[in-house]
Coordinates of C-alpha atoms in Angstrom, one line a residue:
G1 CA 4.0 -39.1 10.8
F2 CA 2.2 -41.2 9.1
L3 CA 1.4 -42.0 5.4
I4 CA -1.1 -39.6 4.3
T5 CA -2.0 -42.3 1.0
S6 CA -3.2 -44.6 3.9
M7 CA -4.6 -42.0 5.6
W8 CA -6.8 -40.8 3.0
G9 CA -6.9 -43.8 0.7
G10 CA -9.1 -45.7 2.4
S11 CA -11.6 -43.1 3.4
P12 CA -15.8 -43.2 2.9
R13 CA -16.8 -40.9 -0.1
R14 CA -19.4 -38.2 0.4
Q15 CA -23.0 -39.9 -0.3
P16 CA -25.3 -37.5 -2.5
Q17 CA -28.6 -36.8 -0.6
Q18 CA -31.2 -39.1 -2.0
K19 CA -34.4 -38.0 -3.5
R20 CA -36.9 -40.4 -2.3
A21 CA -40.4 -41.5 -2.3
A22 CA -42.3 -41.2 0.9
G23 CA -41.7 -44.3 2.8
A24 CA -38.1 -45.5 1.2
S25 CA -35.3 -46.8 2.9
A26 CA -33.0 -44.1 4.7
S27 CA -30.1 -46.1 5.6
S28 CA -27.8 -44.4 3.2
D29 CA -28.4 -40.9 4.3
L30 CA -25.7 -38.3 3.5
G31 CA -23.0 -39.6 5.7
F32 CA -19.9 -41.5 6.5
G33 CA -19.1 -44.9 7.5
P34 CA -21.4 -48.4 7.0
G35 CA -23.8 -46.6 4.6
E36 CA -21.3 -46.0 1.7
A37 CA -21.8 -48.7 -0.1
D38 CA -25.5 -47.9 -0.1
A39 CA -24.6 -44.7 -2.1
K40 CA -23.4 -46.0 -5.0
P41 CA -26.1 -45.9 -8.2
F42 CA -27.8 -49.2 -8.4
D43 CA -25.7 -51.2 -10.2
L44 CA -27.2 -54.4 -12.5
A45 CA -23.7 -55.9 -12.8
E46 CA -23.1 -56.6 -9.3
L47 CA -27.2 -57.3 -8.4
A48 CA -28.3 -59.3 -11.1
F49 CA -28.9 -63.2 -11.8
P50 CA -31.0 -64.6 -14.8
V51 CA -34.5 -65.6 -14.9
S52 CA -36.4 -67.2 -17.8
L53 CA -39.2 -65.4 -19.5
G54 CA -41.4 -67.8 -18.5
D55 CA -41.7 -66.6 -15.2
P56 CA -44.9 -66.0 -13.3
V57 CA -45.4 -62.4 -14.4
E58 CA -45.8 -63.2 -18.1
Q59 CA -47.9 -66.1 -16.8
V60 CA -49.7 -63.5 -14.6
V61 CA -50.7 -61.2 -17.2
A62 CA -51.5 -64.3 -19.9
E63 CA -54.4 -65.5 -17.1
L64 CA -55.9 -62.2 -17.3
H65 CA -56.6 -62.1 -21.1
G66 CA -55.3 -64.7 -22.6
P67 CA -51.6 -65.2 -24.4
A68 CA -52.3 -62.4 -26.6
S69 CA -52.9 -59.6 -24.0
L70 CA -49.1 -59.8 -23.4
G71 CA -48.2 -59.0 -27.2
R72 CA -50.4 -56.0 -26.6
V73 CA -49.0 -54.8 -23.8
G74 CA -45.3 -56.0 -24.0
A75 CA -44.6 -56.1 -27.6
Q76 CA -47.1 -54.7 -30.2
E77 CA -47.7 -51.4 -28.1
G78 CA -44.0 -50.7 -27.9
A79 CA -42.7 -52.5 -30.8
A80 CA -42.3 -49.4 -33.2
E81 CA -40.1 -47.2 -30.4
A82 CA -38.8 -49.9 -28.2
G83 CA -37.6 -52.8 -30.6
F84 CA -39.8 -55.5 -29.3
S85 CA -41.7 -58.0 -30.9
E86 CA -43.9 -61.2 -30.1
D87 CA -42.9 -64.8 -30.2
A88 CA -45.1 -67.9 -31.3
A89 CA -46.4 -68.1 -27.7
G90 CA -47.6 -64.3 -27.7
R91 CA -44.9 -63.4 -25.3
A92 CA -42.8 -60.0 -25.5
R93 CA -39.3 -60.7 -26.5
P94 CA -36.4 -58.2 -27.4
A95 CA -36.1 -57.7 -31.1
A96 CA -33.0 -59.5 -32.4
S97 CA -32.2 -55.7 -33.7
G98 CA -32.7 -54.1 -30.2
G99 CA -29.5 -54.7 -28.6
R100 CA -27.2 -57.3 -26.9
S101 CA -30.6 -59.2 -26.0
G102 CA -31.6 -61.4 -29.5
A103 CA -35.0 -63.6 -29.6
G104 CA -35.3 -66.0 -26.7
H105 CA -32.6 -64.4 -24.3
S106 CA -33.4 -64.4 -20.5
S107 CA -33.8 -61.5 -18.7
S108 CA -33.0 -60.9 -15.0
L109 CA -33.6 -59.2 -11.7
F110 CA -32.4 -56.5 -10.3
R111 CA -32.0 -57.7 -6.7
G112 CA -33.4 -60.4 -4.4
E113 CA -35.4 -63.7 -5.1
R114 CA -37.2 -65.0 -8.2
V115 CA -40.9 -64.5 -6.7
L116 CA -43.7 -62.4 -7.2
S117 CA -44.5 -59.4 -5.6
K118 CA -47.6 -59.2 -3.6
R119 CA -47.9 -55.7 -6.5
M120 CA -48.2 -58.4 -9.1
R121 CA -49.9 -60.4 -7.3
R122 CA -52.5 -57.6 -6.6
A123 CA -52.6 -56.8 -10.8
A124 CA -53.5 -60.8 -11.1
A125 CA -56.5 -60.4 -8.9
M126 CA -57.8 -57.4 -11.5
T127 CA -59.3 -57.5 -14.4
G128 CA -59.3 -55.2 -17.8
A129 CA -57.3 -52.0 -17.7
A130 CA -56.5 -51.5 -14.1
G131 CA -54.8 -54.5 -14.2
L132 CA -52.5 -54.3 -17.2
L133 CA -51.8 -50.3 -15.6
A134 CA -50.7 -51.8 -12.4
V135 CA -48.2 -54.4 -14.1
A136 CA -47.2 -51.6 -16.4
G137 CA -45.7 -49.9 -13.3
V138 CA -45.6 -46.3 -14.5
A139 CA -48.1 -44.9 -12.3
G140 CA -49.1 -45.7 -9.1
T141 CA -50.5 -45.2 -5.2
A142 CA -49.4 -46.0 -2.1
A143 CA -47.0 -49.1 -2.1
A144 CA -46.8 -52.3 0.2
A145 CA -43.9 -52.9 2.2
D146 CA -42.1 -55.1 -0.7
E147 CA -43.3 -53.0 -4.1
V148 CA -40.7 -52.2 -6.4
R149 CA -39.6 -48.7 -5.7
F150 CA -36.5 -46.7 -7.0
S151 CA -34.7 -43.2 -5.7
T152 CA -32.5 -41.1 -7.9
Q153 CA -29.6 -39.0 -6.8
D154 CA -28.4 -35.5 -7.9
M155 CA -24.3 -35.6 -8.5
V156 CA -21.9 -32.9 -8.3
I157 CA -18.9 -33.8 -11.2
P158 CA -15.5 -32.7 -12.1
P159 CA -14.7 -31.9 -15.8
G160 CA -13.3 -34.9 -17.2
T161 CA -15.0 -37.5 -15.3
N162 CA -18.0 -40.1 -16.4
P163 CA -20.7 -40.9 -14.0
R164 CA -23.3 -43.6 -15.1
L165 CA -26.7 -42.4 -14.5
A166 CA -29.3 -45.5 -12.6
P167 CA -31.9 -45.3 -10.1
R168 CA -31.3 -47.1 -6.7
L169 CA -33.5 -49.9 -6.1
E170 CA -34.9 -49.0 -2.6
S171 CA -37.5 -52.2 -2.0
G172 CA -38.8 -55.2 -3.6
T173 CA -38.0 -57.2 -6.3
A174 CA -37.5 -55.9 -9.7
D175 CA -37.6 -58.0 -12.8
G176 CA -38.2 -55.6 -15.4
R177 CA -36.9 -53.0 -17.6
I178 CA -35.3 -49.2 -16.7
V179 CA -36.2 -46.6 -19.2
I180 CA -33.5 -43.8 -19.1
A181 CA -33.9 -40.3 -20.6
L182 CA -31.0 -37.6 -20.9
S183 CA -31.6 -33.9 -21.1
T184 CA -30.5 -30.8 -21.3
K185 CA -33.5 -29.2 -19.5
L186 CA -35.4 -30.6 -17.0
L187 CA -38.0 -33.1 -18.0
T188 CA -41.1 -31.0 -17.0
G189 CA -42.3 -30.4 -20.6
P190 CA -43.1 -32.3 -24.0
A191 CA -41.8 -35.5 -24.5
G192 CA -38.1 -34.9 -26.0
D193 CA -37.6 -31.1 -25.5
G194 CA -34.0 -30.9 -24.7
A195 CA -33.5 -34.4 -25.1
G196 CA -29.4 -35.3 -25.4
V197 CA -26.7 -34.2 -23.7
P198 CA -24.7 -30.9 -23.6
T199 CA -22.4 -30.0 -26.3
G200 CA -19.0 -31.6 -25.6
F201 CA -20.7 -34.2 -23.5
T202 CA -20.6 -38.0 -24.9
V203 CA -22.9 -41.2 -23.9
D204 CA -21.3 -44.6 -23.8
R205 CA -24.8 -46.9 -23.5
L206 CA -22.8 -49.5 -22.1
H207 CA -25.2 -52.9 -21.5
C208 CA -28.3 -50.4 -22.2
T209 CA -30.1 -50.2 -26.2
E210 CA -31.1 -47.3 -27.5
A211 CA -34.7 -46.8 -27.8
P212 CA -35.5 -46.7 -31.9
G213 CA -37.0 -43.6 -33.1
V214 CA -36.2 -41.3 -30.2
T215 CA -33.6 -39.3 -29.2
A216 CA -31.0 -40.2 -25.9
V217 CA -33.3 -42.7 -24.2
Y218 CA -31.8 -46.0 -23.0
L219 CA -33.6 -49.3 -22.2
C220 CA -31.7 -51.1 -19.6
G221 CA -31.4 -54.2 -18.2
N222 CA -30.5 -57.8 -18.2
G223 CA -27.5 -57.6 -15.8
G224 CA -25.9 -54.8 -17.5
L225 CA -24.7 -51.4 -16.8
F226 CA -26.4 -47.8 -17.1
P227 CA -25.4 -45.3 -19.6
Q228 CA -22.0 -43.4 -18.8
V229 CA -22.2 -39.6 -19.6
T230 CA -18.3 -38.5 -19.9
A231 CA -18.4 -34.4 -19.4
P232 CA -15.3 -33.0 -21.6
L233 CA -11.8 -31.6 -19.6
N234 CA -13.1 -27.8 -20.5
A235 CA -17.0 -28.0 -19.3
P236 CA -18.2 -24.8 -18.2
N237 CA -18.9 -24.3 -14.2
L238 CA -22.2 -25.4 -13.5
T239 CA -23.4 -27.1 -17.0
T240 CA -25.9 -29.6 -15.8
V241 CA -27.1 -33.1 -17.8
H242 CA -31.3 -34.1 -16.7
W243 CA -32.0 -37.6 -17.0
G244 CA -35.4 -39.1 -15.7
F245 CA -36.3 -43.0 -15.4
A246 CA -39.5 -45.0 -15.8
Y247 CA -39.3 -48.6 -14.4
V248 CA -41.1 -51.2 -16.4
P249 CA -42.1 -54.7 -14.9
R250 CA -41.7 -57.4 -17.5
G251 CA -44.6 -57.7 -19.7
G252 CA -45.2 -54.1 -19.1
S253 CA -45.2 -51.2 -21.7
L254 CA -42.1 -50.0 -22.8
A255 CA -43.8 -47.6 -25.5
T256 CA -46.0 -46.0 -21.9
G257 CA -42.5 -46.4 -20.0
I258 CA -40.5 -44.3 -22.7
E259 CA -43.0 -41.6 -22.6
A260 CA -43.1 -41.8 -18.7
A261 CA -39.0 -41.4 -18.3
R262 CA -38.9 -38.5 -21.0
T263 CA -41.5 -36.5 -19.0
A264 CA -40.6 -37.5 -15.5
G265 CA -40.3 -34.2 -14.0
A266 CA -44.1 -33.5 -14.8
R267 CA -45.3 -35.1 -11.9
P268 CA -43.8 -36.2 -8.5
A269 CA -42.1 -39.0 -8.3
D270 CA -43.6 -42.2 -7.1
G271 CA -40.9 -44.9 -7.0
T272 CA -41.4 -46.2 -10.2
H273 CA -40.0 -42.9 -12.0
G274 CA -38.1 -39.9 -11.2
T275 CA -35.5 -37.5 -12.3
G276 CA -31.9 -36.6 -11.5
K277 CA -29.5 -34.1 -12.3
V278 CA -25.5 -34.2 -13.1
V279 CA -23.9 -30.8 -12.6
V280 CA -20.6 -30.3 -13.2
K281 CA -18.4 -27.4 -10.8
T282 CA -14.9 -26.7 -12.2
A283 CA -11.8 -26.9 -9.9
A284 CA -12.3 -23.4 -9.9
H285 CA -15.6 -23.0 -8.2
A286 CA -14.2 -26.3 -5.6
A287 CA -11.7 -23.4 -4.6
L288 CA -14.3 -21.1 -3.3
N289 CA -14.6 -23.7 -0.6
T290 CA -11.5 -22.5 2.1
V291 CA -10.2 -22.9 5.6
G292 CA -8.1 -20.9 8.0
Y293 CA -6.0 -21.7 10.5
E294 CA -5.2 -20.2 14.3
L295 CA -2.3 -22.6 15.0
P296 CA -0.2 -21.4 18.2
D297 CA 3.0 -22.8 18.8
L298 CA 3.3 -25.5 21.6
S299 CA 6.2 -25.5 24.3
P300 CA 6.6 -28.8 26.5
G301 CA 4.1 -29.6 29.1
R302 CA 1.7 -27.1 28.2
T303 CA -1.8 -26.9 26.3
I304 CA -3.0 -24.8 23.5
H305 CA -6.1 -24.1 21.7
H306 CA -6.6 -24.1 18.1
R307 CA -9.3 -22.8 15.6
L308 CA -10.3 -23.5 12.3
R309 CA -12.3 -21.4 10.2
I310 CA -14.4 -23.4 7.5
H311 CA -16.4 -21.4 4.5
S312 CA -18.1 -23.8 3.0
N313 CA -19.4 -22.1 -0.7
D314 CA -21.0 -25.6 -1.9
A315 CA -22.3 -28.2 1.1
G316 CA -19.6 -31.1 1.4
R317 CA -17.6 -33.2 3.5
L318 CA -14.4 -32.0 5.5
R319 CA -11.3 -34.3 6.1
L320 CA -9.1 -33.7 8.9
G321 CA -5.6 -34.6 9.9
F322 CA -2.7 -34.1 11.4
R323 CA 0.9 -35.2 10.7
S324 CA 5.0 -33.8 10.7
A325 CA 5.8 -31.1 8.2
E326 CA 7.8 -32.3 5.2
G327 CA 11.4 -32.6 6.1
Q328 CA 11.3 -33.3 9.7
E329 CA 12.7 -36.0 11.4
S330 CA 11.0 -39.5 12.1
G331 CA 9.9 -40.2 15.6
P332 CA 7.2 -40.1 17.8
V333 CA 5.9 -36.7 18.2
A334 CA 4.9 -36.0 22.0
I335 CA 1.4 -34.3 21.8
G336 CA -1.9 -35.3 22.9
G337 CA -5.3 -34.5 21.7
P338 CA -7.2 -33.2 20.1
A339 CA -9.4 -32.6 23.5
N340 CA -12.5 -30.9 24.1
F341 CA -13.7 -30.9 20.3
T342 CA -16.3 -28.8 19.4
T343 CA -18.0 -27.7 16.0
S344 CA -20.7 -25.0 15.2
P345 CA -24.1 -25.8 14.3
G346 CA -23.9 -26.9 10.3
L347 CA -20.8 -29.4 10.7
S348 CA -21.5 -33.1 11.9
C349 CA -17.8 -34.6 12.6
R350 CA -16.9 -38.1 14.1
M351 CA -13.3 -38.5 15.3
D352 CA -11.4 -42.0 14.9
H353 CA -7.7 -42.9 16.1
N354 CA -5.3 -45.6 14.9
D355 CA -3.4 -45.9 18.0
V356 CA -3.9 -46.7 21.4
D357 CA -2.6 -43.6 23.0
K358 CA -5.1 -41.2 20.8
S359 CA -2.3 -39.0 20.1
L360 CA -2.3 -36.1 17.7
L361 CA -0.6 -37.5 15.1
G362 CA -3.0 -40.9 15.1
T363 CA -6.4 -38.7 14.7
F364 CA -8.4 -38.3 12.2
V365 CA -11.3 -36.2 11.8
W366 CA -14.4 -36.7 9.0
C367 CA -17.2 -34.1 8.9
D368 CA -20.7 -33.4 7.1
A369 CA -20.8 -29.6 6.4
Q370 CA -23.9 -27.6 5.0
A371 CA -23.0 -24.8 3.3
G372 CA -21.8 -21.5 5.6
D373 CA -19.3 -21.1 7.5
H374 CA -18.4 -22.8 10.4
T375 CA -15.7 -23.2 13.1
I376 CA -13.7 -26.3 14.7
D377 CA -12.3 -25.7 18.3
Y378 CA -9.9 -28.2 20.4
D379 CA -7.1 -28.2 22.5
V380 CA -3.7 -29.8 22.5
T381 CA -1.2 -30.9 25.0
A382 CA 2.4 -31.6 24.2
H383 CA 4.3 -33.9 27.2
A384 CA 7.4 -33.0 29.3
D385 CA 9.7 -34.9 26.1
L386 CA 8.2 -32.6 23.5
R387 CA 11.0 -31.9 21.3
A388 CA 11.4 -28.8 18.4
R389 CA 9.8 -30.2 14.8
K390 CA 7.0 -28.6 12.8
V391 CA 3.4 -30.1 12.6
D392 CA 1.1 -29.8 9.7
V393 CA -2.8 -29.5 10.1
W394 CA -4.0 -31.1 7.0
T395 CA -7.5 -30.6 5.3
A396 CA -9.4 -31.7 2.0
Y397 CA -12.8 -30.4 1.4
G398 CA -14.8 -32.3 -1.2
I399 CA -17.6 -31.1 -3.0
Y400 CA -17.8 -34.1 -5.9
D401 CA -20.1 -37.1 -5.7
W402 CA -17.8 -38.7 -8.5
G403 CA -13.8 -38.9 -9.2
G404 CA -12.7 -39.9 -6.0
L405 CA -10.9 -37.8 -3.7
A406 CA -8.0 -36.5 -5.6
Y407 CA -10.3 -33.8 -6.7
D408 CA -10.6 -32.8 -2.8
V409 CA -9.4 -29.1 -2.3
T410 CA -6.5 -29.7 -0.1
R411 CA -4.7 -27.0 2.3
T412 CA -2.2 -26.8 5.0
G413 CA -2.0 -24.9 8.2
T414 CA 1.6 -25.5 10.1
F415 CA 2.6 -25.0 14.1
A416 CA 5.5 -25.4 15.7
T417 CA 6.8 -27.6 18.9
L418 CA 9.2 -25.9 20.9
G419 CA 11.9 -27.6 22.7
P420 CA 15.3 -29.4 22.1
A421 CA 15.8 -30.5 18.7
V422 CA 14.9 -33.9 17.3
R423 CA 18.1 -36.6 17.6
P424 CA 18.1 -38.2 14.2
R425 CA 17.8 -41.8 14.4
H426 CA 20.4 -44.5 12.2
F427 CA 20.0 -47.6 10.7
L428 CA 22.5 -50.7 10.3
L429 CA 22.5 -52.5 6.7
A430 CA 23.8 -56.4 7.0
R431 CA 24.5 -58.9 4.4
N432 CA 23.9 -62.8 5.3
S433 CA 25.5 -65.3 3.5
S434 CA 22.7 -66.1 0.7
G435 CA 23.3 -62.3 -0.6
I436 CA 20.5 -60.9 1.3
L437 CA 20.8 -57.3 2.6
F438 CA 18.8 -56.4 5.8
R439 CA 18.4 -53.2 7.6
Y440 CA 18.0 -53.1 11.2
F441 CA 15.8 -49.7 12.4
G442 CA 17.5 -47.6 15.1
T443 CA 15.2 -47.2 17.9
G444 CA 16.9 -44.2 19.6
V445 CA 17.1 -46.1 23.1
A446 CA 20.9 -47.4 24.3
T447 CA 19.9 -50.6 25.9
A448 CA 18.1 -51.9 22.4
P449 CA 19.6 -49.8 19.7
F450 CA 17.9 -51.9 17.0
G451 CA 14.7 -52.5 16.2
S452 CA 13.2 -55.8 13.9
R453 CA 15.1 -56.4 10.5
T454 CA 13.7 -55.5 7.3
E455 CA 15.1 -57.1 3.8
T456 CA 15.8 -54.3 1.8
G457 CA 17.3 -56.7 -1.5
K458 CA 18.7 -59.8 -3.1
G459 CA 21.8 -60.5 -5.0
W460 CA 24.0 -58.5 -2.8
Q461 CA 26.5 -61.4 -2.8
G462 CA 28.2 -60.4 -6.4
Y463 CA 30.0 -57.1 -4.1
T464 CA 33.4 -57.9 -2.7
A465 CA 32.9 -54.4 -0.8
I466 CA 30.1 -52.5 0.6
T467 CA 29.7 -49.1 2.7
A468 CA 28.2 -46.2 3.1
L469 CA 29.1 -42.6 2.3
S470 CA 27.8 -41.3 5.6
P471 CA 25.6 -42.4 8.6
L472 CA 22.6 -44.5 7.5
K473 CA 20.1 -42.2 9.0
N474 CA 16.6 -42.9 9.4
D475 CA 14.3 -40.9 6.7
P476 CA 12.9 -37.8 7.5
V477 CA 9.4 -36.9 6.5
Y478 CA 8.7 -36.7 2.9
R479 CA 6.1 -38.0 0.6
D480 CA 8.3 -39.8 -2.1
V481 CA 11.6 -38.1 -2.6
K482 CA 13.7 -39.6 -5.5
P483 CA 17.7 -38.7 -5.2
S484 CA 17.9 -35.3 -4.7
A485 CA 19.7 -32.4 -2.8
V486 CA 17.6 -33.5 0.3
T487 CA 18.3 -36.8 0.4
R488 CA 22.2 -36.4 0.1
G489 CA 23.9 -37.2 3.6
R490 CA 21.4 -40.0 4.8
G491 CA 23.4 -42.9 3.7
D492 CA 24.1 -43.2 0.2
T493 CA 25.9 -46.3 -0.6
V494 CA 28.7 -47.4 -2.9
A495 CA 29.8 -51.4 -3.7
R496 CA 32.6 -52.9 -5.6
D497 CA 31.5 -56.3 -7.6
A498 CA 34.4 -58.8 -8.3
S499 CA 35.2 -57.6 -11.8
G500 CA 36.5 -54.3 -10.1
T501 CA 33.1 -52.1 -11.1
L502 CA 32.2 -49.6 -8.4
W503 CA 28.6 -49.0 -8.4
Y504 CA 26.8 -46.1 -6.2
Y505 CA 23.4 -46.3 -4.8
D506 CA 21.6 -43.2 -4.1
R507 CA 19.6 -43.3 -1.0
Q508 CA 15.6 -42.4 -1.4
F509 CA 12.7 -41.9 0.3
V510 CA 10.0 -43.9 -1.5
S511 CA 6.9 -46.1 -0.3
D512 CA 8.0 -48.8 -2.5
Q513 CA 9.4 -51.4 -0.6
F514 CA 10.9 -52.8 -3.9
N515 CA 12.9 -49.8 -4.3
Y516 CA 14.0 -48.5 -0.8
P517 CA 16.2 -47.3 0.5
F518 CA 18.1 -47.0 -2.4
G519 CA 17.3 -46.1 -6.1
P520 CA 18.8 -47.9 -9.1
R521 CA 22.7 -48.3 -8.8
V522 CA 24.5 -46.3 -11.0
R523 CA 28.3 -47.3 -12.2
V524 CA 30.8 -45.3 -11.1
G525 CA 34.2 -47.0 -12.8
T526 CA 36.0 -50.0 -13.2
G527 CA 39.9 -50.5 -11.7
W528 CA 38.7 -50.6 -8.0
N529 CA 40.1 -54.1 -7.2
V530 CA 43.7 -52.3 -6.5
Y531 CA 42.3 -51.2 -3.3
D532 CA 41.9 -53.7 -0.6
R533 CA 39.8 -51.3 1.7
I534 CA 37.0 -48.5 0.6
D535 CA 35.2 -46.5 3.5
G536 CA 32.9 -43.6 3.5
A537 CA 34.2 -40.8 4.9
G538 CA 31.2 -38.5 4.9
D539 CA 31.6 -35.0 3.9
I540 CA 35.4 -34.2 4.6
G541 CA 35.6 -31.2 2.0
Q542 CA 32.9 -29.4 4.0
D543 CA 31.2 -28.8 0.9
G544 CA 27.9 -30.7 1.3
Y545 CA 28.7 -33.8 -0.7
V546 CA 29.8 -37.1 0.5
D547 CA 33.3 -37.9 0.1
L548 CA 35.2 -42.0 -0.4
L549 CA 38.1 -43.2 0.9
A550 CA 39.9 -45.8 -0.4
R551 CA 43.6 -47.8 0.6
D552 CA 45.6 -49.5 -2.2
K553 CA 47.5 -52.5 -1.4
A554 CA 50.9 -50.6 -1.1
G555 CA 49.6 -49.2 1.6
V556 CA 48.9 -45.5 0.4
L557 CA 45.3 -43.8 1.1
W558 CA 43.3 -42.0 -1.6
L559 CA 40.9 -39.3 -1.3
Y560 CA 37.7 -39.3 -3.9
Q561 CA 35.8 -36.4 -3.1
G562 CA 32.0 -36.0 -3.8
T563 CA 30.7 -34.0 -7.0
G564 CA 26.8 -34.5 -5.8
R565 CA 25.8 -35.1 -9.5
L566 CA 22.8 -37.1 -9.7
V567 CA 22.5 -37.7 -13.5
D568 CA 25.7 -39.8 -14.6
G569 CA 28.5 -42.0 -13.0
N570 CA 30.6 -39.1 -12.3
R571 CA 29.9 -38.8 -8.5
F572 CA 33.9 -38.5 -7.6
T573 CA 36.8 -36.0 -8.3
T574 CA 40.2 -36.8 -9.3
R575 CA 41.5 -38.8 -6.5
V576 CA 43.9 -37.0 -3.9
R577 CA 46.7 -38.6 -2.3
I578 CA 46.8 -38.2 1.3
G579 CA 49.7 -40.7 2.6
A580 CA 51.4 -44.0 2.6
G581 CA 51.5 -46.2 5.5

C-alpha cells in the first residue's frame, strides 16, 4: 500500500473562484496544478520591495500643480482620517502615530519593477481635477494592459481558522496603498453601516494601520501582511464577514479611498475597488457532502465495474485514491486500473499515477465538483496471481478555501480480492562491529530472499545477546500503530547488556524512521548473565503471547512465558524448568 500522508500531503488546494473585472487574467481559475500558487491571497511580504517616496508618481503630481498640490491630494484631504501629514517639501508622509511607518519611511511596490505605469503617465498629461482623479485610482474606465487591477475572492472557512483578507494583483505595477474595510453586512449602504466583524470574531491588523476615526478600516502597504480575521470555534454555520477594498496610488487621496472601500459594493468592481466575503461552514454542514460506493469483489483474472455516487451539497473538490485496508499484509496488489474512467456532467477530473505500471494502488484522482449529484464509473482488472486481501477506495471531499486538507470529509468503501492467502514477508536484523543495527527486507523470492539493508539504530554494541521472540515479519498495513495487541507476534525483541540486564523492544508500525521498527526499550530485570544462551520461542504456550527460552551455564533449559503486558517490565511469568542436558 501507499502512505496516505504522502498521497494527500502535497496535493493541490481548491482554488476559490475569483471575482474579476473584465479583461483580468484567468490564469488561476478554479482547478488544480500549476495555477495553485496564483490562488493564494495577494501577499505583500512575498512580492514587495522598497521604493523611495521621491519616485515618479509624486514628481508627476508636483509637476501638475506644484509641490503643495500633493499635500492637498495625499495629505491634507485625508489627514484627519488616515493619519497622514505633509512634509517640508509638500509631499504626503505617514504620520508618526499612523502605525509602523513614521515620517520619511519608504513605501513599497506590490509587484513588478519600479516604473511609472501608462496610467500614471496619462495622468501626467492631464490637468486639473481629471488628472488628480486618475491618480487617486478610486474610480475609472477601461484600462491599458499594464493598468493596476485587482480582484477579490470569496472564501469558505471552517470555524477556528484565520484567513487573511486581501485583494489579488492581476496586472500592472501597484505602488500605493490598499484600504480594507470589514463589515457584517454587504458594503452597499452608507459608509460604516454594519462596520466590524460578527460576535466572537477577532481581527489582527498585522502590518496594517487602523484608520483613525472610523471602525474596522485598515490601511495596508509597505511590504506588510493584510488583516487576519479569526472565526471562533463555536461560530454558527453560514456566519459571514464582508470586506471591501480600494486601491490608492501613492499620492492619491486616502480619505477618498477609505470612503470607496466602505461602500465598495455599491457600484460594480473596476479593478481598483471591489468586495469579497468569508463564509463559515461547520463540520456538520461539510458532512452533508456524501459519497456512496458500489464495489463488488474481484476474482483472479476477472474485470469488474465500480461506481461512486457523489452528492455535492456544496461545490468543492474530490480526491479519490486506492489502498490496502488496515491490517492487511504488505506487498504488491495485483490489480490494474482504473480503466474506462468516466464521470457525469458537473465533475471535472484528472488522473495521476505514481508508478509506471499504472496499477490501481498507484492511482490518484482529483476532481472539481459543481453542486449537485454526480457519478464516477471505472473498471478494475485482477491479475492471475491475485491474492486475498481487502482494498479501500478512499475519498475526501473539501469545501474549504482556508485551513488545509485536514478539514475535508473523508469516507471509505472496501472491496475484497479473492484468491489464496497473502504470504507474509520476513526480515533479518544484523549488527555490525560498530554497533549499528540493520534491517534486511524480505522479498518473498527464494533466489534473492533479502533486499537492500536499512539502518535501524546505533549503540547496539552494548548488548551481549539479542534475539527476536517470534519471526520478524514485515509490517502489515497500518497508519502508525504503537505497541499493542496487533503488533504482537511480529518480532518483539529482547537484548541483554554486559551487566546482565534484560531489555524488551516492542515492535511498532510507525513512519518515523528514528523509532522504527521498535518502540522505546523497557527494562525487564537483572541477573540474566546466569544464562549462556537466550532464544525467542514464539508462542509455545498457545495463549497469544510470545515466549523466551534460556539455557543456564549448567545446561538447564528454562521457559519464560510472555504476559502480553505493555505498560511495565513484567513481560514474562516466573520461569519454568524444562529439563537438564
